[in-house]
Amino acid sequence: MQANKKYILSLKEYERLFDKLYTSLCLFANKYIGDLDQSKDIVQDVFVKVWEDNVGFQNENNIKSYLYTSVKNKSLDYLKSKRVKTTDNFPITEIAKLETESFFLREVVVLETSNIIENAINTLPNKCAQIIRLSIKDFTNTEIAEELDISINTVKAQKKIAYKRLRPLLKDYFILIAFVFDNTN
Amino acid sequence: MTIFNKIITLSKQIASSLLEDKGFSVLEKSELFDKVNKEYIIKNLTDESLIKRRLRLINQVNKKKDWKKVKSKIDVPVRSIYWKYAVAALLLIGGVITLFINQPGDIQRFNDPVIVNNKILPGEGKAVLTLETGEVIVLGKGVDIKTENASSNGKELIYNNDPSEKLTYNFLTVPRGGQFQLTLSDGTKIWLNSESQLKYPVSFNNTQSRQVELVYGEAYFDVSSSTKHNGLNFKVNHNKQEVKVLGTEFNIKAYKDESNIYTTLVEGEVAVSVRGINKVIKPGEQSNFNSILNTIEVSNVDVFREVGWKYGAFSFKHKPLKEIMVVLSRWYDMEVIFENKRYENVTFNGTLYKNQSIEEVLMLIKGSINSYEINNKTLILK
């Protein structure tokens, strides 16, 4: 019925959006400008604009795409103006590199993936979490067992527990706004 | 699909693959990045010093403090006061409300819901145990009981493992707004969803096949293997179908107010028989028996969506709001009225966590409804 209608966030959803994405977006801006405090200001400005302009969204990816793109543009603007205003001799070729789509996309992948992983691991009991962290760093079961001074069977059993707990969560990948319009409607 | 959507999907796939110790094959196969960028991504996700650096940066971000800054800039107080007055004014002019709400205009946001004495709460562990003597025991939070054959901590009922020749039966009934877990004397674990009833023997004898009856409702079975029980198989009966198993995990959904019985297999193998027809189903498959048309069909399903309730979530894909509300009404023990019938067929995707309040759930669908009203245990979608 309203599948393609743009959806305006309520204050509560807006706050949730901030809660979920603010940190990742700050790190994202930091990749461009290498200044975390300045990055925070940029991301806050982007959020304020979303509210004040009543920006509407169709779905969760649409929101993310908007936020990442806006933060990227603002970061690049900042770099360019800084180059003009100060004696900072940030090479223009560097800026050109930052402006490429592949730079943008790969940073999004790194932040989105690590964010999902962190959130997932945080739902696990301590021991499980430690084991999964090591396994992501490509430790074998034997290496994990040695590192944590436990038996291989414990490692395997804990991994099994972790997978069982994570699977239903990963099915929907910690969706930001749990319900989105069904676009096939 | 836009490139950005592909990137988000890819991120999710990489995350689950890494969490499940399956490496980077998804990324390696992807056409979205060249080799150099792929290596960059892998390094950033697995290299200890890079992970640590990222965590250090994350710790330098104070989300709470910065949210206050943003909030102070978007003058929320002014807006919310304005809305309070607007609603008060509307309440005064009573009859005009509907007309006003239905007028598209500069009001873009959802209308404040009307909430009177909200008694709709998420469900919790509760059930009623009926003993072979007919005695009734209420189980739930804070109730520790011990009978001759079983004990409960308020969340789970566990039967002792002592075989007996004579079969006597107990009933476990889970009301709307409840859920409960049960371990039978043979070690079989059963999760009962809201509004369900199971009849089962207090203990099994070692000569006959093990049988329980799902009288109505939904249950997830993790059956203790027949190899541990002299090869005796396990049967779940229902007045319309029978499921024969050898040791496996599966879910049966057979609600009184639905004409379909769904049997979903998670692991192992089961045979579903209905009126002389036998269907063997494999993991990932679901049989759907329609008692009106008298047909049985087997199809592939997303198993974790089907059994998500056992893990504390309801997960829906392309589900009309009407069906979603049937599921929710059992868990929240509420009555749902669609004042606007058009909402019934709006479909949604997504997952709801069972510990969410009803108001939180409704926040998520408010983009497609004008407003709602809660009065005691009734929810009206307007």
Coordinates of C-alpha atoms in Angstrom, one line a residue, chain B residues 248-249 264-270 281-286 300-301 303:
Chain B
T248 CA 15.7 -35.1 15.7
E249 CA 14.6 -31.5 16.1
T264 CA 9.2 -27.9 10.1
L265 CA 12.3 -30.1 10.3
V266 CA 15.5 -28.6 11.7
E267 CA 17.6 -31.8 12.0
G268 CA 17.2 -35.5 11.3
E269 CA 14.3 -37.0 9.5
V270 CA 10.6 -37.3 10.2
I281 CA 10.5 -34.5 5.3
K282 CA 14.1 -33.5 5.3
P283 CA 16.0 -30.7 7.2
G284 CA 15.0 -27.3 5.9
E285 CA 11.6 -28.6 4.7
Q286 CA 8.2 -27.9 6.0
N300 CA 11.6 -25.5 1.5
V301 CA 11.5 -22.9 4.2
V303 CA 14.0 -22.7 9.2

